[in-house]
Coordinates of C-alpha atoms in Angstrom, one line a residue:
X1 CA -85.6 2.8 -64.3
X2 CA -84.8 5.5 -66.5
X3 CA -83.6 5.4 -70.5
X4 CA -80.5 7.4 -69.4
X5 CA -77.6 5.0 -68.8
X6 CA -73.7 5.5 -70.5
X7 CA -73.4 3.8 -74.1
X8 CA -70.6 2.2 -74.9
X9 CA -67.7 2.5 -77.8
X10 CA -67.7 6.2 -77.0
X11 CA -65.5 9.1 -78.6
X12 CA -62.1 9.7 -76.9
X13 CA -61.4 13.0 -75.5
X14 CA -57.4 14.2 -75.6
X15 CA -58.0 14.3 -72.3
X16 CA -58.7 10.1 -72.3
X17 CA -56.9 9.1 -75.5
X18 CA -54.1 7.4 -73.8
X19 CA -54.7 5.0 -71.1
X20 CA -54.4 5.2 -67.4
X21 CA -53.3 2.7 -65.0
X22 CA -57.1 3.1 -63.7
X23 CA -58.7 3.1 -66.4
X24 CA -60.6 -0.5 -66.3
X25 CA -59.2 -1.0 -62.6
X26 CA -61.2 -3.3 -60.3
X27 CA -59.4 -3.3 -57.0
X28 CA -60.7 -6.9 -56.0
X29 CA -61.9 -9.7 -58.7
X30 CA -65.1 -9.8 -57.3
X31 CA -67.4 -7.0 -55.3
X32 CA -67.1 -6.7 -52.1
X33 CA -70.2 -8.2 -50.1
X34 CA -71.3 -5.2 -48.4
X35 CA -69.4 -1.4 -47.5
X36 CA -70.3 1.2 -45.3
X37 CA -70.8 3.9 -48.0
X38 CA -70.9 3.1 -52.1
X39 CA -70.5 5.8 -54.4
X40 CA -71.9 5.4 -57.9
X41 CA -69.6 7.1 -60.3
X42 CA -65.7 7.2 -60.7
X43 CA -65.4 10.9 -62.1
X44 CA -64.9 14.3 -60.2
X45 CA -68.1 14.2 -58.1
X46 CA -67.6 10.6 -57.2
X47 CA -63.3 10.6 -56.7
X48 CA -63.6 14.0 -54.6
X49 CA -66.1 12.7 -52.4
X50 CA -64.1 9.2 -51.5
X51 CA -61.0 11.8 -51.3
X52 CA -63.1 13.6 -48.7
X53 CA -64.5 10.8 -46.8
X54 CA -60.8 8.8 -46.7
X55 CA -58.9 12.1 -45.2
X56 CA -61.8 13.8 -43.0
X57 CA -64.2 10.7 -42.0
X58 CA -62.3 8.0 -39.9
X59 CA -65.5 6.6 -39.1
X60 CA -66.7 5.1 -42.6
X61 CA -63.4 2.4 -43.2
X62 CA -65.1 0.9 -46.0
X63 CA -65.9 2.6 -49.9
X64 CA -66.8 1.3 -53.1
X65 CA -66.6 3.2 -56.3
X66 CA -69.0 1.6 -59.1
X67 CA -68.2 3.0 -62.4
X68 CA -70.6 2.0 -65.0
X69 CA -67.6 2.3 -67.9
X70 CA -63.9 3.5 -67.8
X71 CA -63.1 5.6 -64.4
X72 CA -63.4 9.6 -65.6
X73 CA -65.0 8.3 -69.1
X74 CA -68.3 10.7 -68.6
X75 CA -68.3 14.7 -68.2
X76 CA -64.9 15.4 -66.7
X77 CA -63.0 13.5 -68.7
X78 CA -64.3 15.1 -71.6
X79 CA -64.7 18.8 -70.7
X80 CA -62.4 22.1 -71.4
X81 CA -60.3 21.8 -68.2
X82 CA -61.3 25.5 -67.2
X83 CA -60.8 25.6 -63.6
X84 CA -63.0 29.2 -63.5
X85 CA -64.6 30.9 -60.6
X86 CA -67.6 32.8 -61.9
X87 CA -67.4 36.6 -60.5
X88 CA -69.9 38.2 -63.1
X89 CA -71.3 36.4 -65.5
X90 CA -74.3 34.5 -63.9
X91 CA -73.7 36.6 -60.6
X92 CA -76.1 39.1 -61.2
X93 CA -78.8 37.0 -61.8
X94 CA -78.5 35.4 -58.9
X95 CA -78.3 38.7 -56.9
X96 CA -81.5 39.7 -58.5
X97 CA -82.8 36.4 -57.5
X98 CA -81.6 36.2 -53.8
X99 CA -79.7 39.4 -52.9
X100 CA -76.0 40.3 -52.5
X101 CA -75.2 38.5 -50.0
X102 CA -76.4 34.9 -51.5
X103 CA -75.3 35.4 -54.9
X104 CA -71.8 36.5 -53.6
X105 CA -71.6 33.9 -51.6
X106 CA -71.6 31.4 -54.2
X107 CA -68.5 33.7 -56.3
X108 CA -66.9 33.5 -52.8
X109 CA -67.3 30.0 -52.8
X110 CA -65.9 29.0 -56.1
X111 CA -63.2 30.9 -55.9
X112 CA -62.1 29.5 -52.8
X113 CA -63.3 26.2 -54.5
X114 CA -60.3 26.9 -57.2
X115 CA -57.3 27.6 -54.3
X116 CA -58.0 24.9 -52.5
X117 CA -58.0 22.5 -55.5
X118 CA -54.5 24.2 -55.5
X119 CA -53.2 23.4 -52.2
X120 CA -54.6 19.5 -52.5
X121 CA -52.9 19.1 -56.1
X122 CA -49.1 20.9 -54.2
X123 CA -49.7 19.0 -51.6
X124 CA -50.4 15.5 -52.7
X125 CA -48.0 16.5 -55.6
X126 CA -50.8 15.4 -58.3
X127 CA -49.3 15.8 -61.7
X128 CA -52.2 17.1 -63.5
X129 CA -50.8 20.4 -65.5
X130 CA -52.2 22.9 -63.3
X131 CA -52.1 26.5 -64.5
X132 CA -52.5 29.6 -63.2
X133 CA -52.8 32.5 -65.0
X134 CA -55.4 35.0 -66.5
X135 CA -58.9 34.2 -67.9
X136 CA -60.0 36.5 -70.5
X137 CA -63.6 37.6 -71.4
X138 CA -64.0 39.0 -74.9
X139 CA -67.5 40.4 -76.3
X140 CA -67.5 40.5 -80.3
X141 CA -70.9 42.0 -80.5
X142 CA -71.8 46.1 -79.6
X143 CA -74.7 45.5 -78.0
X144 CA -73.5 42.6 -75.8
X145 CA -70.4 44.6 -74.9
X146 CA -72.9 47.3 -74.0
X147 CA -74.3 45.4 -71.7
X148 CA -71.3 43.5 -70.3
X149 CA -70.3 47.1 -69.3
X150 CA -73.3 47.8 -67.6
X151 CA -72.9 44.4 -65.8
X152 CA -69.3 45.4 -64.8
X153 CA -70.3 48.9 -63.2
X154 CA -73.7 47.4 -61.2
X155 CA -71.4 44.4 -59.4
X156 CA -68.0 47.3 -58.7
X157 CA -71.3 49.1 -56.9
X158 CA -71.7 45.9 -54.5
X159 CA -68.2 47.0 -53.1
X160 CA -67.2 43.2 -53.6
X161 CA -63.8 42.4 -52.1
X162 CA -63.1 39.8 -55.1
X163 CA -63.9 42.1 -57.8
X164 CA -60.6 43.9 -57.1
X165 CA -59.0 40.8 -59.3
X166 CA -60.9 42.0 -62.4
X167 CA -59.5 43.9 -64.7
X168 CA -62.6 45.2 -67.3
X169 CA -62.2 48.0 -70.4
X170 CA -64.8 48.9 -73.4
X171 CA -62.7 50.8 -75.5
X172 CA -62.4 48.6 -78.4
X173 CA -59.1 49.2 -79.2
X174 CA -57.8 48.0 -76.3
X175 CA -59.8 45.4 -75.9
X176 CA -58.5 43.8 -79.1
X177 CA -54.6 45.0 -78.2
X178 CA -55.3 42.9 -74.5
X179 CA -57.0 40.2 -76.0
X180 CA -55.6 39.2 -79.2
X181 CA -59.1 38.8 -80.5
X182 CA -60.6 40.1 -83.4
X183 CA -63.2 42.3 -83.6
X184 CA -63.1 42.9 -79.5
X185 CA -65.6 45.6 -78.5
X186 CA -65.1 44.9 -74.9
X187 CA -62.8 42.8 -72.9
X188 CA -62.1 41.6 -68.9
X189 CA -60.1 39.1 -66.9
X190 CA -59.7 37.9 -63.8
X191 CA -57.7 34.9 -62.4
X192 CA -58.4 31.2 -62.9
X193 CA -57.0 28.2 -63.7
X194 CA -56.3 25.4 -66.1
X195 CA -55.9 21.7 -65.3
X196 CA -56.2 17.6 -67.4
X197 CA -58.9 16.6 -65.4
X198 CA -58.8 13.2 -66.2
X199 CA -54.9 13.2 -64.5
X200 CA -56.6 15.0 -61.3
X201 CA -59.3 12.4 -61.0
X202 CA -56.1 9.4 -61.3
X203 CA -54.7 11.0 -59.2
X204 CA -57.3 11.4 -56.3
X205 CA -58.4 7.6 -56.8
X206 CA -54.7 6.1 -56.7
X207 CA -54.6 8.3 -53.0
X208 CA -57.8 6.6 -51.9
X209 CA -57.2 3.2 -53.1
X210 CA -53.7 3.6 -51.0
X211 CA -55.6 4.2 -48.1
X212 CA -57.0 0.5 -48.0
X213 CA -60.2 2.3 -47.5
X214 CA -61.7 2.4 -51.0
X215 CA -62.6 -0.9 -53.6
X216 CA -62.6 1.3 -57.2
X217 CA -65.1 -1.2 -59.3
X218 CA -64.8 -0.2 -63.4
X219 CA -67.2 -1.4 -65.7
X220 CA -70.2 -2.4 -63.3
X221 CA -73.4 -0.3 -64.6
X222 CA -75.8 -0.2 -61.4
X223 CA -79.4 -1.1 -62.6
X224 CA -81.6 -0.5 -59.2
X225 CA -81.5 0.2 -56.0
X226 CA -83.8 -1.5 -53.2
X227 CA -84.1 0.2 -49.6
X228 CA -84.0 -2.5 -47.1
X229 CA -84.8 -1.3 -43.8
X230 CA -83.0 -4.2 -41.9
X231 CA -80.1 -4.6 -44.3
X232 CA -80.0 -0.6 -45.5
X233 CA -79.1 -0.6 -49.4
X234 CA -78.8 -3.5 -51.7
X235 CA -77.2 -2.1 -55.1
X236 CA -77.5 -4.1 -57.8
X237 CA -75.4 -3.7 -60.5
X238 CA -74.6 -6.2 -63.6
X239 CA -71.9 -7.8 -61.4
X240 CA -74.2 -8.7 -58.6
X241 CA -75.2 -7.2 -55.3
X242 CA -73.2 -4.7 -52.9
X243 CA -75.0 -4.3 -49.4
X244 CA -74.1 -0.7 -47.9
X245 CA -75.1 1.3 -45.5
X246 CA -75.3 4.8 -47.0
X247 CA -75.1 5.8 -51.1
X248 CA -73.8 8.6 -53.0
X249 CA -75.2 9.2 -56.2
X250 CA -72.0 11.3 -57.8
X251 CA -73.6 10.2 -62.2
X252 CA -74.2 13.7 -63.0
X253 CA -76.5 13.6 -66.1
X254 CA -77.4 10.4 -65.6
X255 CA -78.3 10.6 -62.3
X256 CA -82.3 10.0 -63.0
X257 CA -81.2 6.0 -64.4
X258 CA -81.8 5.3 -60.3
X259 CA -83.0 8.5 -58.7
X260 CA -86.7 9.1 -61.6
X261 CA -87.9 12.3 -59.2
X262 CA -84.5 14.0 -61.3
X263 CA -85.6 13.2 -64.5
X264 CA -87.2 16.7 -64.6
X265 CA -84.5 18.6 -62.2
X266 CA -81.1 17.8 -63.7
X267 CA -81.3 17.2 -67.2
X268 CA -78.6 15.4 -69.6
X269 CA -77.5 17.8 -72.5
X270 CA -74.8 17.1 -75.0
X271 CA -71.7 19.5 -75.8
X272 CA -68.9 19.2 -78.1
X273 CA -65.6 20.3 -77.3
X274 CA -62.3 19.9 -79.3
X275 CA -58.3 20.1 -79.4
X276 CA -56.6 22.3 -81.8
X277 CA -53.2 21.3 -82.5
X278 CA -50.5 22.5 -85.3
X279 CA -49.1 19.2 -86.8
X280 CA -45.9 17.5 -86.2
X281 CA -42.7 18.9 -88.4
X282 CA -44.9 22.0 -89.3
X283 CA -42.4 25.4 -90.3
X284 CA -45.8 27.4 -89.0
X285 CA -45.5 27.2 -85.3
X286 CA -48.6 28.7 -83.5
X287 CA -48.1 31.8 -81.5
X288 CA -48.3 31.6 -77.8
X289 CA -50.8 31.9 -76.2
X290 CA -50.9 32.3 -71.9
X291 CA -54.2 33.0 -71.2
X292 CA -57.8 30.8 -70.7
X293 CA -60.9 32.6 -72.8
X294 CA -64.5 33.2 -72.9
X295 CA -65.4 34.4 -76.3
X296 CA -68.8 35.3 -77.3
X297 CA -68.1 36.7 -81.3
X298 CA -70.3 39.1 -83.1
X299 CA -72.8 36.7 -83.5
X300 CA -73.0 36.1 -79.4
X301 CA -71.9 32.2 -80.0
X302 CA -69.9 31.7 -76.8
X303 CA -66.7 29.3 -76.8
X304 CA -64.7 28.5 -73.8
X305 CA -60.8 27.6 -74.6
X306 CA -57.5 27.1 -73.0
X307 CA -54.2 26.9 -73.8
X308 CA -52.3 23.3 -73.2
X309 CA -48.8 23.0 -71.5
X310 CA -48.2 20.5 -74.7
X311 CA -49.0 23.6 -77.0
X312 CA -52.3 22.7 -78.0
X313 CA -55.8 24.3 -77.4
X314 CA -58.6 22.7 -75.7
X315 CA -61.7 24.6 -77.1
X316 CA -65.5 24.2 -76.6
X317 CA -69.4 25.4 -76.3
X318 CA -70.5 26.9 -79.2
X319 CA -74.1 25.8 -78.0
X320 CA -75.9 28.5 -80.5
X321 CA -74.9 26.6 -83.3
X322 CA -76.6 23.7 -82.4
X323 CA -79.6 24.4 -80.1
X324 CA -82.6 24.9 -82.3
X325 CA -81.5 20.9 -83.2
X326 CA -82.9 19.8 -79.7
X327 CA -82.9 15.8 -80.8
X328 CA -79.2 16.0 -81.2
X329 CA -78.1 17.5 -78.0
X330 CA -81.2 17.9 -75.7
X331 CA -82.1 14.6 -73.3
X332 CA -79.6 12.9 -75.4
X333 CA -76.6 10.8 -73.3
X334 CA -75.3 9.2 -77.0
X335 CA -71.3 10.4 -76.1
X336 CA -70.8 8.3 -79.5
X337 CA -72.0 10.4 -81.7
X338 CA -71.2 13.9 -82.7
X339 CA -73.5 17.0 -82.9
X340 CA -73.9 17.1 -86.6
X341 CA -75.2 20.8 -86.1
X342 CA -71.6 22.3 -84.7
X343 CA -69.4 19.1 -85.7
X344 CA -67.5 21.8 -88.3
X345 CA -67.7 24.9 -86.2
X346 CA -64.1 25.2 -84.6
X347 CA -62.4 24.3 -87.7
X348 CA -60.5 27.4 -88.3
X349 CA -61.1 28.9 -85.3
X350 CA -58.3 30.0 -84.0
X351 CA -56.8 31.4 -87.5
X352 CA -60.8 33.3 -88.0
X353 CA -60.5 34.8 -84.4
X354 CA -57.2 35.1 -82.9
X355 CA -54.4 38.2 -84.6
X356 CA -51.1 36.5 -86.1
X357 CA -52.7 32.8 -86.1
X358 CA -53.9 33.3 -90.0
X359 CA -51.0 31.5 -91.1
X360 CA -50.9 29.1 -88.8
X361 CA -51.4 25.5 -89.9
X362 CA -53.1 24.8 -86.3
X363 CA -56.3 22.4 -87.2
X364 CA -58.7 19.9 -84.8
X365 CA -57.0 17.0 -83.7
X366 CA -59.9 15.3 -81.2
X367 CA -63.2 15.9 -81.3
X368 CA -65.7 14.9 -79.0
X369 CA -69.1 15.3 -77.3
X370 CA -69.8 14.4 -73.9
X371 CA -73.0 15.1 -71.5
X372 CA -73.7 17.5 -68.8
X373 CA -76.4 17.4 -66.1
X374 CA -78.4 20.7 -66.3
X375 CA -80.5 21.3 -63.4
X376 CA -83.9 23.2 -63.6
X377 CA -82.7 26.1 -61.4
X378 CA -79.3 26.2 -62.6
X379 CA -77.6 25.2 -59.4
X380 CA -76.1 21.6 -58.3
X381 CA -78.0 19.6 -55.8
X382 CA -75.9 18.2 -52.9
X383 CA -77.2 16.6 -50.0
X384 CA -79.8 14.1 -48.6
X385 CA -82.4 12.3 -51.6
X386 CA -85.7 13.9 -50.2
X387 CA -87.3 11.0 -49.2
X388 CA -84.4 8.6 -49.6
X389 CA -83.0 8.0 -45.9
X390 CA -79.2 7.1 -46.7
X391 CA -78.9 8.5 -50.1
X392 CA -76.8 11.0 -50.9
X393 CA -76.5 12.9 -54.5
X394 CA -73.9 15.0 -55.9
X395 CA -75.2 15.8 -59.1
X396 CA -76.2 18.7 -61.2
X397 CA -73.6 21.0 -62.3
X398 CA -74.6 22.5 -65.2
X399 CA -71.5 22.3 -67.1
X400 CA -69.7 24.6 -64.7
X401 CA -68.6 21.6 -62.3
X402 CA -64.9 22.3 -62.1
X403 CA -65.4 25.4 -59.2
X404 CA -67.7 23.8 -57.4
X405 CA -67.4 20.1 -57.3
X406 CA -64.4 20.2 -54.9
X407 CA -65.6 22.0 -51.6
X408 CA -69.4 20.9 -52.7
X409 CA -68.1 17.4 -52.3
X410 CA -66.0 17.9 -49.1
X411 CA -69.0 19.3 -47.2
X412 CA -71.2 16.5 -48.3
X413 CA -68.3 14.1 -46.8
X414 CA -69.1 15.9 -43.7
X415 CA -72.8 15.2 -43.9
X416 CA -72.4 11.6 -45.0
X417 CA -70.2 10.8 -41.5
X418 CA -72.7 12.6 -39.5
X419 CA -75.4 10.5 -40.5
X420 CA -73.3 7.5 -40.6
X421 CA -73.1 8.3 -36.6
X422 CA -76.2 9.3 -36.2
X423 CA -75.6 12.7 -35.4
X424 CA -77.4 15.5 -37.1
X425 CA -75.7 18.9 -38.3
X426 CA -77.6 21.6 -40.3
X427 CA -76.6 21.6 -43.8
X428 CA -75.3 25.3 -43.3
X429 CA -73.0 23.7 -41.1
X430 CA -71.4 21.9 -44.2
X431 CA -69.9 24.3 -45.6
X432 CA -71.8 24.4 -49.2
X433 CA -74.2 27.2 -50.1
X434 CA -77.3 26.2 -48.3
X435 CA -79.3 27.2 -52.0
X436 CA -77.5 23.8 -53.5
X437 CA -79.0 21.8 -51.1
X438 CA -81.2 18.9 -52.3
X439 CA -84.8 19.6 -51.5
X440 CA -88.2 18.6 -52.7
X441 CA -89.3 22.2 -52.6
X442 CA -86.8 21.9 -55.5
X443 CA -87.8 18.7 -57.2
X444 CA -91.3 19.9 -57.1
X445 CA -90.5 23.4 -58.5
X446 CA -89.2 21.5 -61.5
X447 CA -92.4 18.7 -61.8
X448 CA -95.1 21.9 -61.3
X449 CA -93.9 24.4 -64.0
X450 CA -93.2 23.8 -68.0
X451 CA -89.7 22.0 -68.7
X452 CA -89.0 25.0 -71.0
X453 CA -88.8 27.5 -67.8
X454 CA -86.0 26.1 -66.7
X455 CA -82.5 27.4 -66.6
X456 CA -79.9 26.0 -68.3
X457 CA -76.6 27.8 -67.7
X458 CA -73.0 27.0 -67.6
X459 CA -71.1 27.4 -70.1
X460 CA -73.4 25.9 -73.3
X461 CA -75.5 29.4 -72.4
X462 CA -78.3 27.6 -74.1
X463 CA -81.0 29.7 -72.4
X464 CA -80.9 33.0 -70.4
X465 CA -82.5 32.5 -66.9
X466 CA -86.2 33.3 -67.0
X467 CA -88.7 34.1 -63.8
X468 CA -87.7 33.4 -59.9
X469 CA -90.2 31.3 -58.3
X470 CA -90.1 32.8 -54.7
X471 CA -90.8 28.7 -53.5
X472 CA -87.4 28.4 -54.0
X473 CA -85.9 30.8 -51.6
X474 CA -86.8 28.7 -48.8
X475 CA -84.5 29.3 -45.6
X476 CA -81.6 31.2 -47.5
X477 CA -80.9 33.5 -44.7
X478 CA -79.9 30.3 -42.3
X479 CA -77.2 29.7 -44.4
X480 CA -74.1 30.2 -42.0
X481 CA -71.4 29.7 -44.9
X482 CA -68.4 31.5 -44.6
X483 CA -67.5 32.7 -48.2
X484 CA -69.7 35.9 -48.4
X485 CA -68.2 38.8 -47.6
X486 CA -69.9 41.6 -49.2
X487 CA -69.2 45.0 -47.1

């Protein structure tokens, strides 16, 4: 078993300071002897999987949830709520990697990721603040604007149907008048969204619970699972012993605790993130501010940051600051403790970046540090545990989950009741780009080559992708997805 289970007596996020009704919910005083399916972790990877399996798989009638603390206490409940497709920032690398038609369709796919996160929040009418509205890249620094222009011009080339949405200039003037930031040298937007994560997560569970379907377990770590052929899974946890017939492992970072062939595939990593608030009764009020960001300032630190429906800023990243101090953020899953090396970094921040905030008496309110699963290739793994007959994972998102958890998770639903029938479908015929899927040509990319070769992305930027391994692109053109549409 690995070193990498949740601590306890963690920071709060603003997004957890209150409680919720589900917080330390435990739908029956006792386990439940045995279930067709249990999924190990209550936050988005774990909640939108039950979701799926309750509304598109009649055949599984029986779910537990095992959370090892509070339900949403890990990575979603403590990230920057930025519900943002990624059109161009990592896109490129993967087109050099794969091709056009691969690297679009994962764009395609989280964008359509973010509407139908949409449609399930108007539809189950899910009070969870979600927002609309333009994100907002800003480069600080000439030669990154230089080459963000570049980057802009090669992917208009492609003839991509969603690039129409983006709106890109390099005169630095305007780029500064659009933005509101500082110091712009280039700017771009494009639509996304904004959401409280947390709420969304409540909000799926209290839907599945209704269904009579799903047993939400808090505060039962799981310490092993044993494969028993006649019997299927027995999960032990520090409750006792759940017998069920299939397994989802939805822990993220922490996903190597049961599954040790991850420890060198997805990878925990710290982040901090904070809200910015102007106190109560202050004569300052903060200006407003409608759109989400991306800022990367003159020094290329990137921060991510959104604006609140309450008024107050959710703002994060600022991985540059802190990553030549590995021991404090690197293999580390301590959510109790700060980064000491970026702890004092967004003080200020808005007043140092944004035009007309200098006098405003905006300051941190929260801040907190949570941990992210970085996988060795930069892309999730979802699917079958090579090796593992009736174990699923979900895991791996590289701090860039909220676009892809939602559909990722709906296909693997789809693979889950298959196998749960004994069918087989392909996994192009889940729905999820087939280069996500959970292979051991991936594990084993990972265990041959140096842990420093890997490629950890998202939005912590921490290191810049570095040589393909052609091993990986095993299969790609099978994939029968249907968000790529490149002309």
């Amino acid at each position: 078993m690995s070193q990498y289970l949740p601590v306890g007596n963690t920071l709060k996020s603003a997004w957890i300071r209150d409680r919720q009704d589900l917080d330390n919910h435990r739908t029956t005083e006792t386990l439940p002897e045995r279930c067709d399916v249990v999924i190990i972790g209550a936050g988005y990877a774990g909640a939108a999987t039950a979701y799926h399996l309750v509304k598109d798989c009649p055949n599984i009638s029986s779910i537990a949830v095992l959370e090892a603390r509070e339900t949403c206490s890990g990575a979603t409940g403590r990230n920057g709520g930025h519900l943002r497709p990624d059109l161009y920032g990592h896109i490129p690398t993967y087109v050099d990697r794969y091709g056009v038609k691969l690297a679009t369709e994962i764009a395609e796919f989280e964008i359509a990721n973010m509407w139908a996160i949409k449609d399930t929040i108007e539809q189950e009418k899910i009070d969870c603040d979600l927002v609309l509205q333009r994100s907002i890249d800003v480069w600080c620094n000439e030669d990154a604007a230089n080459k963000a222009s570049e980057t802009y011009q090669k992917m208009r080339a492609y003839n991509l149907s969603y690039m129409k949405d983006v709106f890109f200039t390099r005169d630095p003037k305007t780029a500064e008048g659009y933005s509101g930031v500082k110091g712009a040298k280039a700017a771009a937007s494009f639509t996304a969204g904004s959401m409280w994560p947390a709420k969304f997560i409540q909000g799926l569970l209290r839907i599945c619970l209704a269904s009579g379907n799903v047993n939400l377990q808090t505060n039962t770590p799981v310490m092993q699972i044993e494969e028993d052929s006649g019997q299927g899974h027995k999960i032990h946890t520090t409750r006792g012993i759940i017998l069920a017939s299939r397994v989802i492992h939805a822990t993220n970072g922490y996903v190597s605790s049961l599954l040790p062939q991850y420890q060198r595939n997805i990878i925990p990593c710290k982040g901090i993130c904070c809200e910015i608030a102007v106190p109560t009764g202050s004569e300052s009020p903060a200006p407003l501010l409608n759109n989400t960001y991306i800022i990367r300032d003159e020094e290329r630190v990137l921060s991510y940051l959104i604006p609140r429906t309450n008024g107050s800023i959710i703002v994060g990243g600022g991985a540059a600051k802190f990553a030549p101090f590995r021991e404090q953020w690197y293999r580390n899953v301590d959510d109790s403790i700060l980064i000491d090396a970026a702890k004092d970094f967004y003080a200020g921040f808005m007043q140092r970046t944004y035009r007309d905030w200098e006098r405003s008496t905006a300051c941190i309110t929260d801040i907190w540090t949570g941990v992210m699963g970085y996988s060795f290739d930069s892309h999730p793994h979802i699917g079958t545990v090579p090796g593992h007959k009736g174990q699923f994972i979900n895991a791996g998102f590289n701090g860039h989950g909220m676009p892809l958890i939602w559909l990722g998770s709906k296909g693997l639903a789809r693979l889950v009741s298959a196998d749960f029938k004994g069918e087989q479908i392909s996994f192009g015929e889940s729905g999820i780009p087939l280069i996500f899927e959970a292979t051991q040509a991936r594990i084993d990319r990972a265990n041959n080559n140096k842990e420093e070769d890997g490629d950890i992305l998202g939005n912590g930027q921490i290191f810049l992708p570095k040589s393909t391994n052609p091993t990986l692109v095993v299969d790609l053109q099978k994939s029968v997805t249907p968000y790529a549409q490149a002309s």
